[in-house]
Amino acid sequence: MSQELLVIGGGLAGCEAALAAARNGVAVRLVDMKPLEFSPAHHSPHLGELVCSNSLRSDQISSAVGLLKAEMSLLGSGVMAAARATAVGAGKALAVDRERFAQHLESQIAAQPLIQRELARVDSLPQTTAVLATGPLTTGALAEELSNLTSSDHLHFYDAIAPIVSLESVDMDHAYWGDRYGEPGQGDYLNCPLNREQWGEFYSCLIQAEQVPLKDFESPQFFEGCLPIEVMAARGEKTLLFGPMKPVGLEDPATGKRPHAVVQLRKENAAGSLLNLVGFQTKLTYKAQDLVFRKIPALVGAEFVRWGSIHRNTFLDAPRVLDPHQRLIAAPHLFVAGQLSGVEGYVESAAMGILCGVNAANLLHARPLLTPPPTTALGGLVTHLQNTASKSFQPSNINFGLLPPLEGRVFKRLRGQAQARRALADFLAWMEAGGLIPAGDIPVIPGEDS
Ligand SMILES: Cc1cc2nc3c(=O)[nH]c(=O)nc-3n(C[C@H](O)[C@H](O)[C@H](O)COP(=O)(O)OP(=O)(O)OC[C@H]3O[C@@H](n4cnc5c(N)ncnc54)[C@H](O)[C@@H]3O)c2cc1C
């Protein structure tokens, strides 16, 4: 028997890592502090607690998160088994009974003879092979050690996410390429102008828009350099016009005139198919964002692949501190899984837990470590964590923009299916090459006529 694997944190990522390593023949010690101690968001004594919503989002394989779930099931995911067993009706989404879900996951852990559970809070980074999966509210001594190891610039305690749109959905009749405030450059910014009247409508909609209430443990103190746009707007019209919506140097080539205000969009991925709204981090509700951001003429019909948000969230600056197998470059015996590694969401956290569990087992068995192909949903998450092009790394949900574009022309309504078809073929080939046996049936992707 190889050396034991330590898994710290029994949330979604930690449970998956422990189960995956055990399935691959490694003895695991799974340590969680609950119910001795709870983070401010955790309340249940069970492992695998869903801290908020009971939804694991779309269950359709033609959506990015549906595809990720299919890949996880092929890898034998405990979270997916628990979700299927405890699902409640939710249309095209997969939602669960949270209490039964956690009990199911916990019973899978209890039934696995290679996993030993331990009740303790871990305060220091281990010296032996381990998976760190302590989640978005990792605090205290462990966070401090991580911060020291990676340098404090590389461990963040809040995410400040600006909305992201797909380039193809921007109305180019109301947008033009340029540079940051007219500085010489490669024309990397897509400028979305507003005239005085459009600005007035946008601004009045923004200052009235509904905001997400702060949780008890979230401080209303925002960094001055990273203020939510609604906070800036509340300081007066000029704050935005001299801030992220400053039009200086951004003359519209169609009119030769300077617009009243400009929203700049910046490339979010290497392919340039996704763009973020620069400086538009926000705590507005998704519904309010849908209303406010569509007042920007270029974005009236835009596809928002991610809405903006600001959360208390501990996460690593993954592109700079993790290697391609989610190990700390400064301590390669430590894998980082889940939200702490820089992915966002229940499903994504669990998925990265499986990958870390498989690779930790491979490491302990002296077998090569595996990287899923970039065309797959799991590979797309790895691509995001390794995206050194982004200077200010922020966590991401899975979306098709993280995968390379499809080759050739594919009708928009068929793109999800085409992505899923390509991904599954590549995923199964990858599993076979890595000696991983698919669990359960190979999913069927609906055809063009269905
Ligand atoms: C308030 C809040 C609401 C959220 N709502 C949603 C939502 O609705 N949908 C969604 O998809 N995502 C949501 N998220 C994100 C969500 O946390 C992650 O998606 C997911 O739970 C992360 O899984 P994880 O396994 O990485 O961490 P967690 O699920 O947080 O698990 C971490 C585990 O580590 C344990 N632990 C922590 N520190 C230590 C230590 N030092 N020693 C021992 N054990 C430790 C904890 O007890 C916990 O069991 C929310 C996050 C927060 C904070």
Coordinates of C-alpha atoms and ligand atoms in Angstrom, one line a residue:
M1 CA 0.0 0.0 0.0
S2 CA 1.3 3.5 -0.9
Q3 CA 1.6 6.4 1.5
E4 CA -1.7 7.7 3.0
L5 CA -3.3 10.8 1.4
L6 CA -4.5 13.6 3.8
V7 CA -7.5 15.5 2.6
I8 CA -8.3 18.7 4.5
G9 CA -11.9 19.8 4.3
G10 CA -14.9 17.6 3.8
G11 CA -17.0 19.9 1.6
L12 CA -17.9 19.0 -2.0
A13 CA -14.3 19.1 -3.2
G14 CA -12.8 17.3 -0.3
C15 CA -15.4 14.5 -0.3
E16 CA -14.8 14.0 -4.1
A17 CA -11.0 14.0 -3.7
A18 CA -11.2 11.4 -0.9
L19 CA -13.6 9.1 -2.8
A20 CA -11.6 9.4 -6.1
A21 CA -8.3 8.7 -4.3
A22 CA -9.8 5.7 -2.5
R23 CA -11.3 4.4 -5.7
N24 CA -7.8 4.5 -7.1
G25 CA -6.4 2.4 -4.3
V26 CA -5.1 5.0 -1.8
A27 CA -5.8 5.1 1.9
V28 CA -7.2 8.5 2.8
R29 CA -7.5 10.5 6.1
L30 CA -10.3 13.0 5.6
V31 CA -10.2 15.8 8.2
D32 CA -13.0 18.3 8.7
M33 CA -13.6 20.6 11.7
K34 CA -17.4 20.3 11.6
P35 CA -19.2 20.0 14.0
L36 CA -16.5 21.0 16.4
E37 CA -16.3 24.4 14.6
F38 CA -18.3 25.9 11.8
S39 CA -17.4 28.5 9.2
P40 CA -19.8 31.5 9.1
A41 CA -21.7 29.9 6.2
H42 CA -21.8 26.3 7.4
H43 CA -24.5 25.0 9.7
S44 CA -25.0 21.3 9.1
P45 CA -22.9 18.7 11.0
H46 CA -22.7 16.6 7.8
L47 CA -20.0 16.6 5.2
G48 CA -20.7 17.9 1.7
E49 CA -22.9 20.7 2.9
L50 CA -24.5 22.9 0.2
V51 CA -24.2 26.3 1.9
C52 CA -26.9 28.2 0.0
S53 CA -29.0 27.3 -3.0
N54 CA -30.1 23.6 -3.5
S55 CA -29.5 23.9 -7.3
L56 CA -26.6 22.3 -9.2
R57 CA -27.8 24.3 -12.2
S58 CA -28.6 23.0 -15.7
D59 CA -28.8 19.3 -16.3
Q60 CA -28.7 19.6 -20.0
I61 CA -25.5 18.2 -21.6
S62 CA -25.6 20.9 -24.2
S63 CA -24.9 23.5 -21.5
A64 CA -21.4 23.8 -20.1
V65 CA -22.3 22.9 -16.6
G66 CA -24.5 20.0 -17.8
L67 CA -21.5 18.7 -19.7
L68 CA -19.2 19.0 -16.7
K69 CA -21.7 16.9 -14.7
A70 CA -21.6 14.2 -17.4
E71 CA -17.8 14.2 -17.3
M72 CA -17.9 13.9 -13.5
S73 CA -20.4 11.0 -13.6
L74 CA -18.0 9.2 -16.0
L75 CA -15.3 9.6 -13.4
G76 CA -17.5 8.1 -10.7
S77 CA -18.5 11.3 -8.9
G78 CA -19.9 10.9 -5.4
V79 CA -21.5 14.3 -5.6
M80 CA -23.4 13.3 -8.8
A81 CA -24.5 10.0 -7.3
A82 CA -25.8 11.8 -4.2
A83 CA -27.5 14.4 -6.4
R84 CA -29.3 11.9 -8.6
A85 CA -30.4 9.9 -5.5
T86 CA -31.8 13.0 -3.8
A87 CA -33.0 15.1 -6.7
V88 CA -36.2 17.2 -6.4
G89 CA -38.2 18.4 -9.4
A90 CA -36.6 21.5 -10.9
G91 CA -37.3 21.5 -14.7
K92 CA -34.1 21.5 -16.7
A93 CA -32.0 22.1 -13.6
L94 CA -30.7 19.5 -11.2
A95 CA -31.8 20.5 -7.7
V96 CA -31.5 18.4 -4.6
D97 CA -32.9 17.9 -1.1
R98 CA -29.9 19.4 0.7
E99 CA -30.1 17.4 3.9
R100 CA -30.5 14.1 2.2
F101 CA -27.8 15.0 -0.3
A102 CA -25.3 15.6 2.4
Q103 CA -26.3 12.4 4.2
H104 CA -26.0 10.4 1.0
L105 CA -22.5 11.8 0.3
E106 CA -21.5 11.1 3.9
S107 CA -22.7 7.5 3.7
Q108 CA -20.6 7.0 0.6
I109 CA -17.6 8.2 2.6
A110 CA -18.5 5.9 5.5
A111 CA -18.9 2.9 3.2
Q112 CA -15.4 3.3 1.7
P113 CA -13.1 1.2 3.8
L114 CA -10.0 3.1 2.6
I115 CA -11.3 6.4 4.0
Q116 CA -10.7 7.2 7.7
R117 CA -12.5 10.3 9.0
E118 CA -11.0 12.6 11.6
L119 CA -12.6 15.5 13.4
A120 CA -10.1 18.4 13.8
R121 CA -9.3 21.9 12.7
V122 CA -6.1 21.9 10.7
D123 CA -3.9 25.0 11.4
S124 CA -0.8 24.3 9.5
L125 CA 0.2 23.1 6.1
P126 CA 1.0 19.4 6.1
Q127 CA 4.5 18.0 5.1
T128 CA 3.1 14.9 3.4
T129 CA 1.0 14.5 0.3
A130 CA -2.3 16.3 0.8
V131 CA -5.3 17.9 -0.9
L132 CA -6.3 21.3 0.6
A133 CA -10.1 21.7 0.1
T134 CA -11.0 24.1 2.9
G135 CA -13.2 26.2 0.7
P136 CA -14.1 29.9 0.2
L137 CA -14.1 30.7 3.9
T138 CA -10.7 29.2 4.8
T139 CA -9.6 31.4 7.6
G140 CA -7.2 31.8 10.5
A141 CA -3.9 30.0 10.8
L142 CA -4.2 27.9 7.6
A143 CA -5.0 30.9 5.4
E144 CA -2.1 32.7 7.0
E145 CA 0.3 29.8 6.2
L146 CA -1.0 29.7 2.6
S147 CA -0.5 33.4 2.3
N148 CA 3.0 33.2 3.6
L149 CA 3.9 30.3 1.3
T150 CA 2.5 32.0 -1.8
S151 CA 3.2 35.6 -0.8
S152 CA 0.2 37.6 0.4
D153 CA -0.4 39.1 -3.1
H154 CA -1.5 35.7 -4.2
L155 CA -4.2 34.8 -1.7
H156 CA -7.4 36.9 -2.0
F157 CA -10.3 37.2 0.5
Y158 CA -12.9 38.7 -1.8
D159 CA -13.8 38.2 -5.4
A160 CA -14.9 41.2 -7.4
I161 CA -16.3 39.8 -10.6
A162 CA -17.3 42.0 -13.5
P163 CA -19.9 40.7 -15.9
I164 CA -18.8 38.9 -19.0
V165 CA -20.4 38.9 -22.4
S166 CA -19.7 36.9 -25.6
L167 CA -18.2 39.0 -28.3
E168 CA -20.5 37.6 -31.0
S169 CA -23.5 38.9 -29.1
V170 CA -22.3 42.6 -28.9
D171 CA -24.1 44.9 -31.3
M172 CA -21.1 46.2 -33.3
D173 CA -23.3 49.0 -34.8
H174 CA -22.9 50.6 -31.4
A175 CA -19.3 49.6 -30.5
Y176 CA -15.8 50.2 -31.8
W177 CA -12.4 48.9 -31.0
G178 CA -9.8 51.1 -29.4
D179 CA -7.3 51.3 -26.6
R180 CA -7.4 52.2 -22.9
Y181 CA -8.4 55.9 -22.8
G182 CA -6.9 56.3 -26.3
E183 CA -3.3 55.3 -25.3
P184 CA -1.4 53.8 -28.2
G185 CA -1.9 50.1 -28.4
Q186 CA -3.3 47.2 -30.4
G187 CA -6.9 48.1 -30.3
D188 CA -7.6 45.6 -27.5
Y189 CA -10.6 47.3 -26.0
L190 CA -14.2 47.3 -27.3
N191 CA -15.7 50.7 -26.6
C192 CA -19.5 50.9 -26.0
P193 CA -20.5 54.5 -26.1
L194 CA -23.5 56.3 -24.5
N195 CA -24.8 59.7 -25.5
R196 CA -26.1 62.1 -22.9
E197 CA -29.6 60.8 -23.0
Q198 CA -28.6 57.2 -22.9
W199 CA -26.3 58.0 -20.0
G200 CA -29.2 59.6 -18.1
E201 CA -31.3 56.5 -18.5
F202 CA -28.5 54.2 -17.6
Y203 CA -27.6 56.2 -14.5
S204 CA -31.1 56.6 -13.1
C205 CA -31.7 52.8 -13.6
L206 CA -28.4 52.0 -11.9
I207 CA -29.0 54.1 -8.8
Q208 CA -32.4 52.6 -8.2
A209 CA -31.4 49.0 -8.9
E210 CA -31.8 46.3 -6.3
Q211 CA -28.7 45.1 -4.5
V212 CA -27.8 41.7 -2.9
P213 CA -27.9 42.1 0.9
L214 CA -24.5 41.6 2.6
K215 CA -24.2 38.4 4.7
D216 CA -23.5 38.9 8.4
F217 CA -19.9 37.9 7.9
E218 CA -19.3 40.1 4.9
S219 CA -17.8 43.5 5.6
P220 CA -19.3 46.4 3.8
Q221 CA -15.7 47.8 3.5
F222 CA -14.7 47.6 -0.2
F223 CA -11.2 48.3 -1.5
E224 CA -11.2 51.8 -2.9
G225 CA -9.6 50.6 -6.1
C226 CA -12.3 47.9 -6.5
L227 CA -15.6 49.6 -5.6
P228 CA -18.9 48.2 -6.9
I229 CA -20.2 50.4 -9.7
E230 CA -23.4 51.1 -7.7
V231 CA -21.3 52.4 -4.8
M232 CA -19.5 54.7 -7.2
A233 CA -22.8 55.8 -8.7
A234 CA -24.2 56.6 -5.3
R235 CA -21.3 59.1 -4.8
G236 CA -22.7 61.2 -7.7
E237 CA -22.8 61.1 -11.5
K238 CA -19.3 62.4 -12.0
T239 CA -17.7 59.5 -10.1
L240 CA -18.5 57.1 -12.9
L241 CA -17.8 59.7 -15.6
F242 CA -14.3 60.3 -14.2
G243 CA -13.9 56.6 -13.3
P244 CA -14.7 53.4 -15.3
M245 CA -17.0 55.2 -17.8
K246 CA -14.5 58.0 -18.6
P247 CA -14.8 58.8 -22.3
V248 CA -11.5 60.7 -22.6
G249 CA -9.5 59.8 -25.8
L250 CA -12.3 57.4 -26.9
E251 CA -13.8 59.4 -29.8
D252 CA -16.3 57.4 -31.8
P253 CA -14.8 56.9 -35.3
A254 CA -18.3 57.0 -36.8
T255 CA -19.0 60.6 -35.6
G256 CA -15.5 61.8 -34.7
K257 CA -17.0 63.0 -31.5
R258 CA -16.3 62.1 -27.9
P259 CA -19.3 60.2 -26.4
H260 CA -20.8 61.3 -23.0
A261 CA -19.7 58.0 -21.4
V262 CA -18.0 54.8 -22.5
V263 CA -18.1 51.3 -21.2
Q264 CA -14.9 49.5 -22.1
L265 CA -14.9 45.7 -22.7
R266 CA -11.7 43.8 -22.4
K267 CA -10.7 40.3 -23.6
E268 CA -11.4 37.7 -21.0
N269 CA -9.9 34.6 -22.8
A270 CA -7.0 34.1 -25.2
A271 CA -9.4 33.5 -28.1
G272 CA -11.1 36.9 -27.4
S273 CA -14.5 35.3 -27.7
L274 CA -15.4 36.6 -24.2
L275 CA -15.2 40.2 -22.9
N276 CA -15.5 41.6 -19.4
L277 CA -17.0 45.0 -18.6
V278 CA -14.0 46.8 -17.2
G279 CA -14.5 48.1 -13.6
F280 CA -18.1 46.8 -13.5
Q281 CA -17.8 44.6 -10.3
T282 CA -21.1 44.8 -8.6
K283 CA -23.4 43.6 -5.9
L284 CA -26.6 44.2 -7.9
T285 CA -29.0 41.3 -8.1
Y286 CA -28.7 39.3 -11.4
K287 CA -32.2 40.6 -12.3
A288 CA -31.1 44.2 -11.8
Q289 CA -27.9 43.7 -13.8
D290 CA -30.1 42.3 -16.6
L291 CA -32.1 45.5 -16.6
V292 CA -29.3 48.0 -16.0
F293 CA -26.6 46.7 -18.4
R294 CA -29.0 46.4 -21.3
K295 CA -29.3 50.2 -21.1
I296 CA -25.9 50.2 -22.8
P297 CA -26.8 50.4 -26.5
A298 CA -24.2 47.8 -27.6
L299 CA -25.4 45.3 -25.0
V300 CA -29.1 45.5 -25.4
G301 CA -29.2 41.9 -26.8
A302 CA -25.9 40.7 -25.4
E303 CA -25.4 37.2 -24.1
F304 CA -24.1 37.6 -20.5
V305 CA -22.2 34.4 -19.8
R306 CA -21.5 35.5 -16.2
W307 CA -23.1 38.2 -14.1
G308 CA -21.0 40.4 -11.8
S309 CA -20.6 39.7 -8.1
I310 CA -18.6 40.5 -5.0
H311 CA -18.3 37.8 -2.3
R312 CA -16.3 37.0 0.6
N313 CA -14.2 34.3 -1.0
T314 CA -10.7 33.0 -0.2
F315 CA -9.0 31.9 -3.3
L316 CA -5.5 31.6 -4.8
D317 CA -4.1 33.5 -7.7
A318 CA -4.1 30.1 -9.4
P319 CA -2.2 31.0 -12.7
R320 CA 0.8 32.2 -10.6
V321 CA 0.9 29.8 -7.7
L322 CA -0.5 26.5 -9.0
D323 CA 1.1 24.1 -11.5
P324 CA -1.1 22.5 -14.3
H325 CA -2.1 19.7 -11.9
Q326 CA -3.4 22.1 -9.2
R327 CA -0.3 21.6 -7.0
L328 CA 1.3 24.6 -5.2
I329 CA 4.4 25.4 -7.1
A330 CA 6.1 26.3 -3.8
A331 CA 5.0 22.9 -2.2
P332 CA 4.3 20.3 -4.9
H333 CA 3.2 17.7 -2.4
L334 CA 0.1 19.9 -1.8
F335 CA -2.9 19.8 -4.3
V336 CA -5.5 22.5 -4.0
A337 CA -9.1 21.6 -4.8
G338 CA -12.4 23.3 -4.9
Q339 CA -13.3 27.0 -4.5
L340 CA -9.9 27.7 -2.9
S341 CA -8.2 26.8 -6.2
G342 CA -10.1 29.5 -8.1
V343 CA -13.1 27.8 -9.5
E344 CA -16.6 29.1 -8.7
G345 CA -19.6 27.0 -7.7
Y346 CA -20.7 23.7 -6.3
V347 CA -20.3 21.6 -9.4
E348 CA -17.0 23.2 -10.4
S349 CA -15.5 22.7 -6.9
A350 CA -16.6 19.1 -6.8
A351 CA -15.2 18.5 -10.3
M352 CA -11.8 19.8 -9.3
G353 CA -11.9 17.6 -6.2
I354 CA -12.2 14.5 -8.4
L355 CA -9.3 15.6 -10.6
C356 CA -7.1 16.3 -7.5
G357 CA -8.0 12.9 -6.0
V358 CA -7.1 11.0 -9.1
N359 CA -3.8 12.9 -9.5
A360 CA -2.9 12.6 -5.8
A361 CA -3.4 8.8 -6.1
N362 CA -1.3 8.8 -9.3
L363 CA 1.4 10.7 -7.5
L364 CA 1.4 8.3 -4.6
H365 CA 1.5 5.3 -7.0
A366 CA 4.4 7.0 -8.9
R367 CA 2.2 7.1 -12.0
P368 CA 2.0 10.1 -14.5
L369 CA -0.3 12.9 -13.5
L370 CA -3.2 13.6 -15.9
T371 CA -4.5 16.8 -17.5
P372 CA -7.9 16.6 -19.2
P373 CA -8.0 17.9 -22.8
P374 CA -8.8 21.6 -23.1
T375 CA -11.8 20.8 -25.3
T376 CA -13.6 19.2 -22.3
A377 CA -15.4 21.0 -19.5
L378 CA -13.0 19.7 -16.9
G379 CA -10.1 20.8 -19.1
G380 CA -11.7 24.2 -19.5
L381 CA -11.6 24.7 -15.8
V382 CA -7.9 23.8 -15.8
T383 CA -7.3 26.2 -18.7
H384 CA -8.9 29.0 -16.6
L385 CA -6.7 28.2 -13.6
Q386 CA -3.6 28.3 -15.8
N387 CA -4.6 31.5 -17.7
T388 CA -1.6 33.7 -17.1
A389 CA -2.9 36.2 -19.6
S390 CA -5.3 37.5 -17.0
K391 CA -3.4 39.8 -14.8
S392 CA -6.2 40.1 -12.2
F393 CA -7.3 36.5 -11.8
Q394 CA -10.9 35.9 -10.7
P395 CA -12.7 32.7 -10.0
S396 CA -15.0 31.4 -12.8
N397 CA -17.9 29.1 -13.3
I398 CA -17.6 26.7 -16.2
N399 CA -18.8 28.2 -19.6
F400 CA -18.1 27.3 -23.2
G401 CA -15.9 30.4 -23.5
L402 CA -13.2 28.5 -21.5
L403 CA -13.0 25.9 -24.2
P404 CA -11.4 26.4 -27.7
P405 CA -13.9 27.6 -30.3
L406 CA -15.5 24.9 -32.5
E407 CA -14.0 24.5 -35.9
G408 CA -16.1 25.5 -38.9
R409 CA -19.4 27.2 -38.9
V410 CA -22.0 25.7 -36.6
F411 CA -25.5 27.2 -36.1
K412 CA -25.9 28.9 -32.8
R413 CA -28.7 26.6 -31.6
L414 CA -26.5 23.5 -32.3
R415 CA -23.3 24.8 -30.7
G416 CA -23.9 23.3 -27.2
Q417 CA -24.5 19.9 -28.7
A418 CA -21.5 20.2 -30.9
Q419 CA -19.3 21.3 -27.9
A420 CA -20.7 18.3 -25.9
R421 CA -20.0 15.8 -28.7
R422 CA -16.4 17.0 -29.2
A423 CA -15.8 17.1 -25.4
L424 CA -17.2 13.6 -24.7
A425 CA -15.2 12.0 -27.5
D426 CA -12.0 13.7 -26.2
F427 CA -12.8 13.0 -22.6
L428 CA -13.4 9.2 -23.1
A429 CA -10.1 9.0 -25.1
W430 CA -8.3 10.8 -22.3
M431 CA -9.8 8.5 -19.7
E432 CA -8.8 5.4 -21.6
A433 CA -5.2 6.7 -22.1
G434 CA -5.0 7.5 -18.4
G435 CA -6.2 4.0 -17.4
L436 CA -9.5 5.4 -16.0
I437 CA -12.6 3.2 -16.5
P438 CA -15.9 5.1 -17.2
A439 CA -18.4 4.7 -14.5
G440 CA -22.0 4.1 -15.7
D441 CA -23.4 4.6 -19.2
I442 CA -21.9 6.9 -21.8
P443 CA -24.3 9.8 -22.1
V444 CA -26.3 10.3 -25.3
I445 CA -26.2 13.7 -26.9
P446 CA -29.5 14.8 -28.5
G447 CA -29.3 15.0 -32.3
E448 CA -30.0 17.9 -34.5
D449 CA -33.7 17.0 -34.8
S450 CA -34.5 16.4 -31.1
Ligands
LIG1 C1 -22.3 32.2 1.6 C2 -22.0 31.4 0.4 C3 -23.0 31.1 -0.5 C4 -22.7 30.3 -1.6 N1 -23.8 29.9 -2.5 C5 -23.5 29.1 -3.5 C6 -24.6 28.7 -4.4 O1 -25.8 29.0 -4.1 N2 -24.3 27.9 -5.4 C7 -23.0 27.6 -5.7 O2 -22.8 26.8 -6.7 N3 -22.0 28.0 -5.0 C8 -22.2 28.8 -3.9 N4 -21.2 29.2 -3.1 C9 -19.8 28.8 -3.4 C10 -19.6 27.5 -2.6 O3 -19.0 27.6 -1.4 C11 -18.8 26.6 -3.3 O4 -19.3 26.5 -4.5 C12 -18.6 25.2 -2.7 O5 -19.3 25.0 -1.5 C13 -17.1 25.1 -2.4 O6 -16.9 23.8 -2.2 P1 -15.5 23.5 -1.4 O7 -15.5 22.0 -1.2 O8 -14.4 24.1 -2.1 O9 -15.7 24.2 0.0 P2 -16.7 24.0 1.2 O10 -18.0 23.4 0.7 O11 -16.8 25.3 1.9 O12 -16.0 23.0 2.2 C14 -15.0 23.3 3.0 C15 -14.9 22.4 4.2 O13 -13.7 22.5 4.8 C16 -13.9 22.6 6.2 N5 -12.8 23.3 6.8 C17 -12.5 24.7 6.5 N6 -11.4 25.0 7.1 C18 -10.9 23.9 7.8 C19 -9.8 23.7 8.6 N7 -8.9 24.6 8.9 N8 -9.6 22.4 9.2 C20 -10.5 21.4 8.9 N9 -11.6 21.6 8.1 C21 -11.8 22.9 7.6 C22 -15.2 23.2 6.4 O14 -15.8 22.8 7.6 C23 -16.0 22.6 5.2 O15 -16.7 21.4 5.5 C24 -21.4 29.9 -1.9 C25 -20.4 30.3 -1.1 C26 -20.6 31.0 0.1 C27 -19.5 31.4 1.0

